[in-house]
Short mmCIF file of N, CA and C in Angstrom, two decimals:
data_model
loop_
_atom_site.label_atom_id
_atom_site.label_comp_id
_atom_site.label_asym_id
_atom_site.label_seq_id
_atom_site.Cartn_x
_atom_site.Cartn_y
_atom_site.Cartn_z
N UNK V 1 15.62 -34.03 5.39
CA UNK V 1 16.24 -32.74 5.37
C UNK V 1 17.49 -32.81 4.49
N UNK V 2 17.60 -31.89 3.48
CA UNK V 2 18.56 -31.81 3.09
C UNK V 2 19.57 -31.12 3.36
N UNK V 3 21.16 -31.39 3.60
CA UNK V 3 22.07 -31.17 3.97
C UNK V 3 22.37 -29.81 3.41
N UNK V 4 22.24 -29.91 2.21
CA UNK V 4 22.51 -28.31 1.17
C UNK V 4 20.95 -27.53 0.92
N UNK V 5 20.84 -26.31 1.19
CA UNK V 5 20.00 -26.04 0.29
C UNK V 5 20.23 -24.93 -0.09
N UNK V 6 20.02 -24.14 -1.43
CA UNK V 6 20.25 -22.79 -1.77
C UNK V 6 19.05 -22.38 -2.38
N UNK V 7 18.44 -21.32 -2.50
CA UNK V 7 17.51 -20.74 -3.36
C UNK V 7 17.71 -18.86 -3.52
N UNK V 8 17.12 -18.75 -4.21
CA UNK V 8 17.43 -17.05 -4.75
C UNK V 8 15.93 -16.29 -4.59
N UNK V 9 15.82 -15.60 -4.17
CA UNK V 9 15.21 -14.36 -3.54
C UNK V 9 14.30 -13.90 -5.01
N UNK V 10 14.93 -13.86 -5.98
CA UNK V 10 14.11 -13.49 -7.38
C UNK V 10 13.40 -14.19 -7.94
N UNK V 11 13.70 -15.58 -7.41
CA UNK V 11 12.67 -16.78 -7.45
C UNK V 11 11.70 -17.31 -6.19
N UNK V 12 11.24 -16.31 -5.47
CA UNK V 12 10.75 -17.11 -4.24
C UNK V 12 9.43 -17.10 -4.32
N UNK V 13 9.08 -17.52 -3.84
CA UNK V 13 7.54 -18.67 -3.19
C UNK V 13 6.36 -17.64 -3.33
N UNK V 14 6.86 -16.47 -2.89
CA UNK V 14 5.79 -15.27 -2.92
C UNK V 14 6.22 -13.97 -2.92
N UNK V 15 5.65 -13.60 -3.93
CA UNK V 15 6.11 -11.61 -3.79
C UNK V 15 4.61 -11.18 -3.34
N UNK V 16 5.04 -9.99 -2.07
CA UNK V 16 3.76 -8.99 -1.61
C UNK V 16 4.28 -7.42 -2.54
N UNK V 17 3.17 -6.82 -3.21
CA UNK V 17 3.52 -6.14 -3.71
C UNK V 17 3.07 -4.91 -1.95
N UNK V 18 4.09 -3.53 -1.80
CA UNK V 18 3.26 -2.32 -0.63
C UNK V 18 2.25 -1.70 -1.83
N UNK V 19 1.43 -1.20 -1.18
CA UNK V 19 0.69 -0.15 -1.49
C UNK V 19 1.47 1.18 -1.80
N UNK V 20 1.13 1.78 -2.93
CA UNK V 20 1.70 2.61 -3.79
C UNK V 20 2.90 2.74 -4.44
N UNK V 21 3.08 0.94 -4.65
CA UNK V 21 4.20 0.86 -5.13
C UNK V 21 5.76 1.21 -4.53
N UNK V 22 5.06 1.49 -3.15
CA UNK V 22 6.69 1.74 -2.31
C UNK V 22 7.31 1.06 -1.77
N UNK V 23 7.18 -1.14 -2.32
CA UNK V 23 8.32 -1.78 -2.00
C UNK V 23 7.42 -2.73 -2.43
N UNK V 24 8.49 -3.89 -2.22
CA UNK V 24 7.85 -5.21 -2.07
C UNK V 24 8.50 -6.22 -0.73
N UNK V 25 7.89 -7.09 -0.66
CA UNK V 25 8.44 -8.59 -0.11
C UNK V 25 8.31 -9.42 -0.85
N UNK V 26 9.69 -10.32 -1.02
CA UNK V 26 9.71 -11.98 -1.36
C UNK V 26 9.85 -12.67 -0.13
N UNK V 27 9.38 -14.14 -0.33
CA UNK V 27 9.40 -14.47 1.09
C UNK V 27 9.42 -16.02 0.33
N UNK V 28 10.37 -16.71 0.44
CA UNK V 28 11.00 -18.28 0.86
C UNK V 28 10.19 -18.98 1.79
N UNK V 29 10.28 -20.05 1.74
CA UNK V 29 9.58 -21.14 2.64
C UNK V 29 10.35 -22.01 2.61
N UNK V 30 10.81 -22.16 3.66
CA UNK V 30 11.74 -23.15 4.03
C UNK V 30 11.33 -23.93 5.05
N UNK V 31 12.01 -25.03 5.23
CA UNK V 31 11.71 -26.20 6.35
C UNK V 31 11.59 -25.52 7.86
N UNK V 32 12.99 -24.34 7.56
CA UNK V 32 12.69 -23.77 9.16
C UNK V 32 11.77 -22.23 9.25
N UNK V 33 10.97 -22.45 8.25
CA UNK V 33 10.41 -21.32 8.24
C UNK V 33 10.28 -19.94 7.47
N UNK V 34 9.52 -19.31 7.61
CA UNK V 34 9.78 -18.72 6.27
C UNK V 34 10.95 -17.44 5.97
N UNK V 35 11.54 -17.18 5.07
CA UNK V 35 12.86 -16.09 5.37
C UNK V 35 12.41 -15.12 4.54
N UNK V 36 12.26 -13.85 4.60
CA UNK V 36 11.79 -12.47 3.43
C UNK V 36 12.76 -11.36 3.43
N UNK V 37 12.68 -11.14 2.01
CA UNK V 37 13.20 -9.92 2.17
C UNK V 37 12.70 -9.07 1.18
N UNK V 38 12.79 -7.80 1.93
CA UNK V 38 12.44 -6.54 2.07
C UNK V 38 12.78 -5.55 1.12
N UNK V 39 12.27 -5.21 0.33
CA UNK V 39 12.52 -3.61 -0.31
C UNK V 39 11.70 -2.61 -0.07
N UNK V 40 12.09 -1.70 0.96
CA UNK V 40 11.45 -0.67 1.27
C UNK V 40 11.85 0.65 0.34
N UNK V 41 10.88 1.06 -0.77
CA UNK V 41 11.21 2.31 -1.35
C UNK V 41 11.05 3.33 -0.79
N UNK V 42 11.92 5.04 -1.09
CA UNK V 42 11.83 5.95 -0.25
C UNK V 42 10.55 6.59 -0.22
N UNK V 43 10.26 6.96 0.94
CA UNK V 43 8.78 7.86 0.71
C UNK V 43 7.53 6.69 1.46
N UNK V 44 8.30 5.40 1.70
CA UNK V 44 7.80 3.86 2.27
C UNK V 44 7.37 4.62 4.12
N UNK V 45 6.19 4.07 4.75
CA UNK V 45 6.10 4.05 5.81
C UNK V 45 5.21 2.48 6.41
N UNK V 46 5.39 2.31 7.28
CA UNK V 46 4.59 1.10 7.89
C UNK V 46 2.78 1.94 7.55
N UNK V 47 2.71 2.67 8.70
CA UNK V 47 1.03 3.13 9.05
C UNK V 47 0.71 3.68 7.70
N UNK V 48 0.93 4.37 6.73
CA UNK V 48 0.48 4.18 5.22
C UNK V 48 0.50 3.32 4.31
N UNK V 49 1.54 2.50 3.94
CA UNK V 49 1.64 2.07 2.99
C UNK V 49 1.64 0.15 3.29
N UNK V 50 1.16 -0.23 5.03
CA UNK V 50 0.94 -1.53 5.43
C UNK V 50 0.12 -1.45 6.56
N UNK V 51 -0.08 -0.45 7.35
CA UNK V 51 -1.46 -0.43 7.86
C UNK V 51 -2.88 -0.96 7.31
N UNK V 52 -2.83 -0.65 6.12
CA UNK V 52 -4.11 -0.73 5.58
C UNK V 52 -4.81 -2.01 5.05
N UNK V 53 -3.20 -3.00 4.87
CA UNK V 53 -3.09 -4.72 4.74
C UNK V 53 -3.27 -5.30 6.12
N UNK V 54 -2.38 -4.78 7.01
CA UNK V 54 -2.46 -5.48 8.27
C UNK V 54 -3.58 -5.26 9.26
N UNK V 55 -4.56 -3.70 8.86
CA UNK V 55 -5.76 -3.66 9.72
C UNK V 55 -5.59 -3.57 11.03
N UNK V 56 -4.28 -3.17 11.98
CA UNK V 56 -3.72 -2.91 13.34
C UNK V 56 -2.96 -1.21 13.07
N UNK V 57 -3.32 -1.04 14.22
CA UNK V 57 -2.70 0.12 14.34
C UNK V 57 -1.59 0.65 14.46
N UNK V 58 -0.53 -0.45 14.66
CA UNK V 58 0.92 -0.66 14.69
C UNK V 58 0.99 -2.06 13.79
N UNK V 59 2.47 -2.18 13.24
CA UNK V 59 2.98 -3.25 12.84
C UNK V 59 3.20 -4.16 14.19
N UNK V 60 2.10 -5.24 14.49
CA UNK V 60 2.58 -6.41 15.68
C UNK V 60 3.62 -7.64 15.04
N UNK V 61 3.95 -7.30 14.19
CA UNK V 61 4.86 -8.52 13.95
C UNK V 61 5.74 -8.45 14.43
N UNK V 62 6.96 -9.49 15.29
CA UNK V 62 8.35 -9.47 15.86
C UNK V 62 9.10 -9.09 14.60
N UNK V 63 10.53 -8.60 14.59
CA UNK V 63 11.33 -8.72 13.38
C UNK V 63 12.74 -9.28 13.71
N UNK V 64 13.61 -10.09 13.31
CA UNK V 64 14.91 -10.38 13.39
C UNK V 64 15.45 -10.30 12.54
N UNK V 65 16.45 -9.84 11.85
CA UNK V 65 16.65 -9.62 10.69
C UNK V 65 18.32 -8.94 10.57
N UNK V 66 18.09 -8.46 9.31
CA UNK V 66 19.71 -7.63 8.82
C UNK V 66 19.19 -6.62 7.80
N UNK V 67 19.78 -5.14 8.16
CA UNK V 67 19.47 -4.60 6.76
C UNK V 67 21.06 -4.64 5.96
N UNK V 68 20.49 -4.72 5.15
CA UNK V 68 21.44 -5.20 3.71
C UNK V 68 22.04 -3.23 3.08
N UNK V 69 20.98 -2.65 2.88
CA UNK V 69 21.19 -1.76 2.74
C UNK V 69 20.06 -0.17 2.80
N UNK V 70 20.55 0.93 2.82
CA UNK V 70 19.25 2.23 3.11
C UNK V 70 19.53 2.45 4.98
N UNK V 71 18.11 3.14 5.03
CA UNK V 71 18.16 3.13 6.41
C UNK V 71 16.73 3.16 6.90
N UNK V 72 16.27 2.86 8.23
CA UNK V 72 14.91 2.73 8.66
C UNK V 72 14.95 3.36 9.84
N UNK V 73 14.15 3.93 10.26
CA UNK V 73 14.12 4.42 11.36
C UNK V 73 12.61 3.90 12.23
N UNK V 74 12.67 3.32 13.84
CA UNK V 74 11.50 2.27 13.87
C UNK V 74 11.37 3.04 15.33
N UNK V 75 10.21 3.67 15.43
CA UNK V 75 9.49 3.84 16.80
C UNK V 75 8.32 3.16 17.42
N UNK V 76 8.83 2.42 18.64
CA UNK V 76 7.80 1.68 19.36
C UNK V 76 6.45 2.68 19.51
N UNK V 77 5.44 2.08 20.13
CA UNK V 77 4.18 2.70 20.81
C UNK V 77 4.14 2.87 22.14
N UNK V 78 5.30 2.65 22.59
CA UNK V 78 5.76 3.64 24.05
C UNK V 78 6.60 4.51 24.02
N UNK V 79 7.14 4.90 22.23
CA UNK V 79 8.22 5.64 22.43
C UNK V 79 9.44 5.89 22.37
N UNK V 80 10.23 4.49 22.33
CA UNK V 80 11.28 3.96 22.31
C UNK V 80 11.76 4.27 20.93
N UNK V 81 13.24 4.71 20.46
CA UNK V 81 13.14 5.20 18.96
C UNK V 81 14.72 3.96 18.34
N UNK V 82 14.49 3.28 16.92
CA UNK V 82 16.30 3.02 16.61
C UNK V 82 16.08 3.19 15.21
N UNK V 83 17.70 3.31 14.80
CA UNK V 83 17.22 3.31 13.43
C UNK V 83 18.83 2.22 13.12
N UNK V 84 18.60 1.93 12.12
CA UNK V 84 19.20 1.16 11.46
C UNK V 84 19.78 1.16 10.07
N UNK V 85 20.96 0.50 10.13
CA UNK V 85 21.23 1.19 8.65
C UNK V 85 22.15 -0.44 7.93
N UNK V 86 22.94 -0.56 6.78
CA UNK V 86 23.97 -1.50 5.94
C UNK V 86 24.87 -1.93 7.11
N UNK V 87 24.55 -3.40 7.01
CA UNK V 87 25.26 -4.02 8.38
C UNK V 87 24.86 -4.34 9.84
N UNK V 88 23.74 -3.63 9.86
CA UNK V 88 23.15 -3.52 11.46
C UNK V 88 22.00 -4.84 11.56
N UNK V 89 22.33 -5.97 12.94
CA UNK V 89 21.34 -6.56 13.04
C UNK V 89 20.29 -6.16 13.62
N UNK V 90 19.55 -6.51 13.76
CA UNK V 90 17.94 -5.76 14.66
C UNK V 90 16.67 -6.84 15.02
N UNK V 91 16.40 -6.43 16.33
CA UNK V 91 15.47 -7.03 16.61
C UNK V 91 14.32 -6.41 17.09
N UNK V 92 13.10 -6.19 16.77
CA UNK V 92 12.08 -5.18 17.43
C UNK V 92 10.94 -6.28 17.60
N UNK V 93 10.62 -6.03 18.42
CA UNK V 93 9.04 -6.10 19.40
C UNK V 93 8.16 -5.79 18.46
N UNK V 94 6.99 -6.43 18.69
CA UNK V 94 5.43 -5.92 18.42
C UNK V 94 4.94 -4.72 18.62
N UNK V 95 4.43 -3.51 17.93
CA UNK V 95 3.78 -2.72 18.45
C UNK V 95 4.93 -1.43 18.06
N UNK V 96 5.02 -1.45 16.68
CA UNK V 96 5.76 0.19 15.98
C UNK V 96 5.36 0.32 14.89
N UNK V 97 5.72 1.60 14.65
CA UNK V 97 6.00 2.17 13.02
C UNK V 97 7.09 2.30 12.71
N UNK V 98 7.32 2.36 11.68
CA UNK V 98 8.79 2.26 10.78
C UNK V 98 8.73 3.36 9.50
N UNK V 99 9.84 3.69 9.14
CA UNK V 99 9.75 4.47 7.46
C UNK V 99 11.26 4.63 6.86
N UNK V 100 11.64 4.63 5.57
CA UNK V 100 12.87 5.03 4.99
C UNK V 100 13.11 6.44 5.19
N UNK V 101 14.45 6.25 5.98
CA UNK V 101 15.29 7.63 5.87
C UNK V 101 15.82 7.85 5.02
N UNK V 102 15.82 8.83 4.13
CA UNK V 102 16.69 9.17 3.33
C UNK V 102 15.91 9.17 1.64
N UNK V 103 17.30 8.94 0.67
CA UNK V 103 16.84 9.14 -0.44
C UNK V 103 16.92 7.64 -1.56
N UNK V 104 17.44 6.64 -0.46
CA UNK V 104 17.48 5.18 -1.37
C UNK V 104 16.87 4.24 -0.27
N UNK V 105 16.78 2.85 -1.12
CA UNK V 105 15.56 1.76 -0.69
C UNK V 105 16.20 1.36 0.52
N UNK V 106 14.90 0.82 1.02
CA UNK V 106 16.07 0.32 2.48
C UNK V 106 16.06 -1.51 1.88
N UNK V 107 16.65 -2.31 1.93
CA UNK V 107 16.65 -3.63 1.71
C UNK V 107 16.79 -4.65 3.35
N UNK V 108 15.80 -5.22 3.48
CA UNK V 108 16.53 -5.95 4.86
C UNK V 108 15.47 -7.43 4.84
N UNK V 109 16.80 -8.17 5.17
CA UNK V 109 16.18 -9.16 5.51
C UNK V 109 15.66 -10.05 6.96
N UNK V 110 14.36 -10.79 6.53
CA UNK V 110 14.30 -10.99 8.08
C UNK V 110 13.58 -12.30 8.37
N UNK V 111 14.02 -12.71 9.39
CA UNK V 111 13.55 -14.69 9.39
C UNK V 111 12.62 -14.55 10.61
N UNK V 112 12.13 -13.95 10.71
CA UNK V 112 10.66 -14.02 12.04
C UNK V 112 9.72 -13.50 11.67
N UNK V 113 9.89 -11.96 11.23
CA UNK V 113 8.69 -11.80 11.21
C UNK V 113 7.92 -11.55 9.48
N UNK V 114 8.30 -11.83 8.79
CA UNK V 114 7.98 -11.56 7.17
C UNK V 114 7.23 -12.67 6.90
N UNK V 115 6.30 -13.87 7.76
CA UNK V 115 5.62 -14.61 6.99
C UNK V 115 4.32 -14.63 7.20
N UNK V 116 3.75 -13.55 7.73
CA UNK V 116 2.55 -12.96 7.20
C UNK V 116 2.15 -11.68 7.04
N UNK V 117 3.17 -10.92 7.40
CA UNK V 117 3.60 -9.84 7.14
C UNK V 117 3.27 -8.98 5.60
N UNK V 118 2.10 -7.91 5.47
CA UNK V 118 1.54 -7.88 4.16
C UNK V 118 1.01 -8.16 3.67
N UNK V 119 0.24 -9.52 4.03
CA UNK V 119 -0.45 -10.26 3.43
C UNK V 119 -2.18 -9.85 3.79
N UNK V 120 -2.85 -10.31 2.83
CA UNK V 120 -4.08 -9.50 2.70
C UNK V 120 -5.12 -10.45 2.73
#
């Protein structure tokens, strides 16, 4: 293990392009796992634009993360509603939809659940 490590996000391991061009993921691989981050473009929803990769009816992936910047707004499948915005940590459960509020990208990063997340 190395004591230092740094790497950059514009160089990482894997880009997922969303469907219709309304974001991407890079996603790092690291020793402790994999770290991604997020560009959600506006007009971005989970059940359109990653439903159709993930083949579930909700996004089941856990998320831990930070948004960097934008805003998201994430409703469970019981109901439960948060949204999040620049600065806010977050943690959600298995079993929601998500979408960008507003009129800019949402950016967030997240070390749980982005490593299979998108993937096809």
């Amino acid at each position: 293990m190395a004591a230092i490590m740094s790497r950059n996000f514009d160089s990482a391991d894997e880009t997922r392009e969303f469907k219709d061009g309304k974001g991407k993921l890079d996603v790092i691989n690291t020793e402790h796992g994999p770290v991604g981050r997020a560009v959600f473009e506006p007009g971005w929803r989970w059940s359109t634009h990653i439903k159709p990769i993930a083949g579930t009816d909700s996004c089941q992936a856990a998320h831990v993360g930070y948004t960097v910047s934008g805003r998201m707004k994430v409703v469970m499948d019981g109901g439960e509603t948060g949204e999040f915005g620049p600065g806010d940590f977050m943690s959600i459960a298995p079993g929601h939809d998500a979408w960008v509020v507003g009129d800019e990208p949402c950016v967030v990063l997240d070390w749980v659940g982005f490593g299979d997340y998108a993937k096809s």
